[in-house]
JSON list of C-alpha atoms in Angstrom, two decimals:
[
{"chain": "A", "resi": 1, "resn": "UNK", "atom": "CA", "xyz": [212.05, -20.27, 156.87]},
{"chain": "A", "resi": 2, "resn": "UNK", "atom": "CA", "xyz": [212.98, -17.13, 155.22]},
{"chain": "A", "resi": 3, "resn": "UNK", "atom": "CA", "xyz": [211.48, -15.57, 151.98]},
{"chain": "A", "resi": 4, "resn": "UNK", "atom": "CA", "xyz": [213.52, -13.45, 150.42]},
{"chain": "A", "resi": 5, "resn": "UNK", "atom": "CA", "xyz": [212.28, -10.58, 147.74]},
{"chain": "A", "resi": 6, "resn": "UNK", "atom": "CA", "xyz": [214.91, -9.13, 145.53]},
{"chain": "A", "resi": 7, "resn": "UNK", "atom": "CA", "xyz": [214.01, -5.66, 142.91]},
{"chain": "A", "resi": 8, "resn": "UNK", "atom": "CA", "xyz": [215.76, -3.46, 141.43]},
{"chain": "A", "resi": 9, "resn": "UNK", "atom": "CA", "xyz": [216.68, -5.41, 138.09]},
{"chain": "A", "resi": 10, "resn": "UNK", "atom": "CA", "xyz": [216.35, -4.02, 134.31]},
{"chain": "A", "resi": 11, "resn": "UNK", "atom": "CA", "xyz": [217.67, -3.57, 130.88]},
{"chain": "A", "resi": 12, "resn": "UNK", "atom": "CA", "xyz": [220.80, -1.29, 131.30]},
{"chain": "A", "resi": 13, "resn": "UNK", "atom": "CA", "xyz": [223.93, -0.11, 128.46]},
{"chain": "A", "resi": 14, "resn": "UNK", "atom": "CA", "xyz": [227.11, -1.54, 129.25]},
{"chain": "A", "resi": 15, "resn": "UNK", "atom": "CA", "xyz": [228.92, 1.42, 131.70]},
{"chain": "A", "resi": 16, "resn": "UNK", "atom": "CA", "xyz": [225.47, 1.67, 133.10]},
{"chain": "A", "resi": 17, "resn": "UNK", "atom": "CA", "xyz": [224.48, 1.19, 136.80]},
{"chain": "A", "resi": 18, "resn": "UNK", "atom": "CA", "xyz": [221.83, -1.06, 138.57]},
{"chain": "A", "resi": 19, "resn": "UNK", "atom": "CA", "xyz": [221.24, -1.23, 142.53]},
{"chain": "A", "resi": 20, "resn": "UNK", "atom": "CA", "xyz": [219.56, -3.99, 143.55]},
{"chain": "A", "resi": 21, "resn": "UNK", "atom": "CA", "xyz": [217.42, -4.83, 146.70]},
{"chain": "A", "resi": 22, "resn": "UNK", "atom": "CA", "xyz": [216.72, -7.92, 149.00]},
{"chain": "A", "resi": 23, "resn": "UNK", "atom": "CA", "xyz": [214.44, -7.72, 151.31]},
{"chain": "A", "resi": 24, "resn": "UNK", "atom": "CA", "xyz": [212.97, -10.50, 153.52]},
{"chain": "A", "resi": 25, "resn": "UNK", "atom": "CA", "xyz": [208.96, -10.96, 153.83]},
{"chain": "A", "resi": 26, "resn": "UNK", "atom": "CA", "xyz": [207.73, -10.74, 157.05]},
{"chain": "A", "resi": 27, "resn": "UNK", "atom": "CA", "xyz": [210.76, -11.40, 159.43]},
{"chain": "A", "resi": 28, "resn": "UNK", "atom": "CA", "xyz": [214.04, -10.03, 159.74]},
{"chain": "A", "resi": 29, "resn": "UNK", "atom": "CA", "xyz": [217.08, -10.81, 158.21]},
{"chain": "A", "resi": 30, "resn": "UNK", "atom": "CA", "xyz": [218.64, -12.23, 161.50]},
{"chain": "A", "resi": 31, "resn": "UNK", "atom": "CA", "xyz": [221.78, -13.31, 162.21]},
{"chain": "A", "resi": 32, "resn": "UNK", "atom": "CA", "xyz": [221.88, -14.86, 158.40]},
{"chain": "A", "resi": 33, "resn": "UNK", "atom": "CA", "xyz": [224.59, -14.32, 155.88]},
{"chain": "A", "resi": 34, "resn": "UNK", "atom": "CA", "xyz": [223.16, -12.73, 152.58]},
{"chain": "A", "resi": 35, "resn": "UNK", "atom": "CA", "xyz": [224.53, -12.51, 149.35]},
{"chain": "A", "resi": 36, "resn": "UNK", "atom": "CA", "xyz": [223.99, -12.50, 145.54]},
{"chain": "A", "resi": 37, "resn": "UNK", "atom": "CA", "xyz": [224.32, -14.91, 143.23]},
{"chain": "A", "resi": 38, "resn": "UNK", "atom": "CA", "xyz": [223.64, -14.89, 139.68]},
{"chain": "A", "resi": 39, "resn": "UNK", "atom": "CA", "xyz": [222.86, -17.63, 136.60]},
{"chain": "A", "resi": 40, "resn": "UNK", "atom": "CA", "xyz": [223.21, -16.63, 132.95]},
{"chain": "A", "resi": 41, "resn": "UNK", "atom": "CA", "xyz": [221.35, -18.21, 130.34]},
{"chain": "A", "resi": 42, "resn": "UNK", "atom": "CA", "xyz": [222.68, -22.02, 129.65]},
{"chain": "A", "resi": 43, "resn": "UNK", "atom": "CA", "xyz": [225.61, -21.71, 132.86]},
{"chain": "A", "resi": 44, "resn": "UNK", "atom": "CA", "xyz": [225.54, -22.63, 136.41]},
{"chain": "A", "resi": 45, "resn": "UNK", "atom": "CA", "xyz": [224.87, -20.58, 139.34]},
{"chain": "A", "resi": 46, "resn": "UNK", "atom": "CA", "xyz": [227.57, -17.70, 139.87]},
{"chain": "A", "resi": 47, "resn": "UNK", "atom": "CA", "xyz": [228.53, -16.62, 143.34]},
{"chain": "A", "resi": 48, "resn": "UNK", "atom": "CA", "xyz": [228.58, -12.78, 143.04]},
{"chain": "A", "resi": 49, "resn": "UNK", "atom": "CA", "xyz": [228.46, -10.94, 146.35]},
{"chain": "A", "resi": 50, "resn": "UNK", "atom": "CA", "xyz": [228.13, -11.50, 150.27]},
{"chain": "A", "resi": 51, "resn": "UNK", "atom": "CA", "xyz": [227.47, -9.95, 153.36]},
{"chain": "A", "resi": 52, "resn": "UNK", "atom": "CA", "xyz": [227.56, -11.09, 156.90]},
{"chain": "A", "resi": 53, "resn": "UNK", "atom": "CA", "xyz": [224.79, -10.48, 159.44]},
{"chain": "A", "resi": 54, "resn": "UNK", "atom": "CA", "xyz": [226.76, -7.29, 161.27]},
{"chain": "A", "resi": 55, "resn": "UNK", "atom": "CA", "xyz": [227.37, -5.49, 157.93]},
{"chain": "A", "resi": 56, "resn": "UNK", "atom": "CA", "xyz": [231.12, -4.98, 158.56]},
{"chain": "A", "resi": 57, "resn": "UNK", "atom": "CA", "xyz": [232.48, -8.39, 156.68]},
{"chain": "A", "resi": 58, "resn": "UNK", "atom": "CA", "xyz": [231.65, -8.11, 152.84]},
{"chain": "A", "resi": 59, "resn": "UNK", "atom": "CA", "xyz": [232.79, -10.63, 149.97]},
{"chain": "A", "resi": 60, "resn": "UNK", "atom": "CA", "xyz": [233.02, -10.16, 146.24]},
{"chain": "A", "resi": 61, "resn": "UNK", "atom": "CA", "xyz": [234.42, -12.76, 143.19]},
{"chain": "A", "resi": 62, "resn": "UNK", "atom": "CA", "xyz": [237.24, -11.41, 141.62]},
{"chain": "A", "resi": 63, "resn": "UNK", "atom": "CA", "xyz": [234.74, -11.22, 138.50]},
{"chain": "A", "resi": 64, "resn": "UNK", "atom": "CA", "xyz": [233.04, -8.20, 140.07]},
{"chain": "A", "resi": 65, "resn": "UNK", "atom": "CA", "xyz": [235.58, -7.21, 142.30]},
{"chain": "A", "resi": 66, "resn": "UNK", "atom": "CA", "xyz": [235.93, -3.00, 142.10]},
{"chain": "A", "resi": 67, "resn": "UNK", "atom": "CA", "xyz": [232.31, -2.69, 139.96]},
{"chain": "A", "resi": 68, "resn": "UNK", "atom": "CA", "xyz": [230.03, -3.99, 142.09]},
{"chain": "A", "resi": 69, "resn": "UNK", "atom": "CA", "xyz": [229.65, -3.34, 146.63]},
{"chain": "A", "resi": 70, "resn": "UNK", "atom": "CA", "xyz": [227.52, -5.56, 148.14]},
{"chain": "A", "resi": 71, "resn": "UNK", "atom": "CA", "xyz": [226.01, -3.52, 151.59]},
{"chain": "A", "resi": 72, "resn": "UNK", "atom": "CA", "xyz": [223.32, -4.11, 154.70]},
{"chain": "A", "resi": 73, "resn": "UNK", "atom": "CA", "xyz": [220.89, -1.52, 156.17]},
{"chain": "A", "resi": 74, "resn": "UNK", "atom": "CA", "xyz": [219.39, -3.95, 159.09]},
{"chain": "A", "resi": 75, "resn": "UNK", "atom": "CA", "xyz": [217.20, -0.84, 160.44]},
{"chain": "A", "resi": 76, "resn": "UNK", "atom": "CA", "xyz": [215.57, -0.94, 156.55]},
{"chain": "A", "resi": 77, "resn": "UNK", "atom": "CA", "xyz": [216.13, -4.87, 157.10]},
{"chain": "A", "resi": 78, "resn": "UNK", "atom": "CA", "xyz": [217.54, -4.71, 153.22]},
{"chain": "A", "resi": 79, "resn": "UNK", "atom": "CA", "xyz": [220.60, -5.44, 151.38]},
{"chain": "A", "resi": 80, "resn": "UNK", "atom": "CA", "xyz": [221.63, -3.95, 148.14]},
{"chain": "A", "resi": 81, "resn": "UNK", "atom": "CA", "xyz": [224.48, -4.64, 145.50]},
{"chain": "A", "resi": 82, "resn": "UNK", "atom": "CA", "xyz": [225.06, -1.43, 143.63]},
{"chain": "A", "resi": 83, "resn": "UNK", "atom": "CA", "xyz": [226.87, -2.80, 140.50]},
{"chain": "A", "resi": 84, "resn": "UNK", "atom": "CA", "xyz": [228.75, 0.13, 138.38]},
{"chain": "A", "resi": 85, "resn": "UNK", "atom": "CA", "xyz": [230.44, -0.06, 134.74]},
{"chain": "A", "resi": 86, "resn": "UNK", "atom": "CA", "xyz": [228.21, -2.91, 134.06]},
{"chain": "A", "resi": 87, "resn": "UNK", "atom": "CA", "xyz": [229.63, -5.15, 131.70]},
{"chain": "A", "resi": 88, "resn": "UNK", "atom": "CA", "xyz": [227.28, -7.50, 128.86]},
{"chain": "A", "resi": 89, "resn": "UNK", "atom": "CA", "xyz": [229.06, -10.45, 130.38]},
{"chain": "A", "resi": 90, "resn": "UNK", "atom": "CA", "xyz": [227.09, -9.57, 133.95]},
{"chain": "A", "resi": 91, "resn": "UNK", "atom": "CA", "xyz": [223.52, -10.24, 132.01]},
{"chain": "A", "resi": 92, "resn": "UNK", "atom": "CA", "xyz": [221.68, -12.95, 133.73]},
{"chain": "A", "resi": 93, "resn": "UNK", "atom": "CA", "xyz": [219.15, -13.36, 136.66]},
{"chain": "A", "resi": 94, "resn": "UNK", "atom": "CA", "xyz": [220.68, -12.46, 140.47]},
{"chain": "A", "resi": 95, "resn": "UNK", "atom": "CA", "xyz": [219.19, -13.56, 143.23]},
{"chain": "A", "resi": 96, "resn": "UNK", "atom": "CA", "xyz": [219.01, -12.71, 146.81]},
{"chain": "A", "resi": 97, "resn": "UNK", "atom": "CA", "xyz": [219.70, -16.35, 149.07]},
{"chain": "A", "resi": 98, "resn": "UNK", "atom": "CA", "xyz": [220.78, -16.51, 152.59]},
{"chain": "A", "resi": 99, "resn": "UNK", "atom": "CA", "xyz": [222.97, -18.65, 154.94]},
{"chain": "A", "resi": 100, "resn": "UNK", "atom": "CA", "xyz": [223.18, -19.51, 158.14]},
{"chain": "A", "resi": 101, "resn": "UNK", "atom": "CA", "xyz": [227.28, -19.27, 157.63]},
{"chain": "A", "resi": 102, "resn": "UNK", "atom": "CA", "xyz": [229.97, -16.64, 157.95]},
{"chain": "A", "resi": 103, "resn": "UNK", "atom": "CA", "xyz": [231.49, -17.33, 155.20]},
{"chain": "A", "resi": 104, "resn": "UNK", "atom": "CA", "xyz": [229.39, -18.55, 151.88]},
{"chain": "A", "resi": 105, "resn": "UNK", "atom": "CA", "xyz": [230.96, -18.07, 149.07]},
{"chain": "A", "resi": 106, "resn": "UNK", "atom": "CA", "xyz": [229.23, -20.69, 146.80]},
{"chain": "A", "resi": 107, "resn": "UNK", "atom": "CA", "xyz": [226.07, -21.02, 145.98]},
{"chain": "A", "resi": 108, "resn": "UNK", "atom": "CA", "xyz": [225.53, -24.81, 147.38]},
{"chain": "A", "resi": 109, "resn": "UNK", "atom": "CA", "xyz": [226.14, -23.03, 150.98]},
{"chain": "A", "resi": 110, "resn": "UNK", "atom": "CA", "xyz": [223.11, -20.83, 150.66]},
{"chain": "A", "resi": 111, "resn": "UNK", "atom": "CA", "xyz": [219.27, -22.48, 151.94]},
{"chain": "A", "resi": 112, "resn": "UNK", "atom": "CA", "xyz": [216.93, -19.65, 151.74]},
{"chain": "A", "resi": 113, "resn": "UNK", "atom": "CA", "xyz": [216.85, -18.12, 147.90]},
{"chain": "A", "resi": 114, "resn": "UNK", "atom": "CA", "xyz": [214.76, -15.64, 146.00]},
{"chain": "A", "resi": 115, "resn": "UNK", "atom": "CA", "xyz": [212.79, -15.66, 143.17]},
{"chain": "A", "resi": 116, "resn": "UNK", "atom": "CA", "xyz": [215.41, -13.68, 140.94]},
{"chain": "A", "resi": 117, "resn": "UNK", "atom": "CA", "xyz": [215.40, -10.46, 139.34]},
{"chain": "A", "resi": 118, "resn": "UNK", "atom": "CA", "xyz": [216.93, -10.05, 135.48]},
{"chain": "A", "resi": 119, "resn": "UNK", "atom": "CA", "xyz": [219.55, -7.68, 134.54]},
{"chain": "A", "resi": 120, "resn": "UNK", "atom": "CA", "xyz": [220.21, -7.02, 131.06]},
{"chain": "A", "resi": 121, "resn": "UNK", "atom": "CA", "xyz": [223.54, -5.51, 129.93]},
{"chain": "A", "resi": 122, "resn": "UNK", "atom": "CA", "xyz": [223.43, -4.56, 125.90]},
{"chain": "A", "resi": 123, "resn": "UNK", "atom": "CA", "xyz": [226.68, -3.70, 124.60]}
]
């Protein structure tokens, strides 16, 4: 079981910058994949973002390819996914999940998720 704890999320103009942080409570990250994914209001869940368990193997959706970097400190045990020249289209809630995969890039491939934090992009 892993509980996953994501911050970092808040109201922000479009052009702005967020980072956000994933953090698991009381355990390591492992050897897990962990990525992002994200839901907007009324829309399914939106792979954003992944990382494998060594740091050196990241994955973005073309959506958020060159705006957003998805990285791993595993001596803070954290991920982040600094997202730059936010756009009003990236509004929704992003959440931290992890897999036990290499490569999960949908969300159906993810078992462990977060609670979700919001971002708000106002044009």
């Amino acid at each position: 079981q892993v509980q996953l704890v994501e911050s970092g999320g808040g109201l922000v103009q479009a052009g702005g910058s967020l980072r956000l942080s994933c953090a698991p409570s009381g355990r390591t990250f492992g050897y897990y994949t962990v990525g992002w994914v994200r839901q907007a209001p009324g829309k399914e869940r939106e792979f954003v973002a992944c990382v494998t368990w060594t740091g050196s193997s990241t994955y973005s959706a073309d959506s958020v390819k060159g705006r957003f970097n998805i990285s791993r400190d595993n001596a803070k045990n954290t991920v982040y996914l600094q997202m730059n020249s936010l756009k009003p289209e990236d509004t929704g809630v992003y959440l931290c999940a992890a897999a036990r995969y290499q490569n999960a890039y949908s969300p159906s491939e993810y078992t462990y998720w977060g609670q979700g934090t919001q971002v708000t992009v106002s044009s």
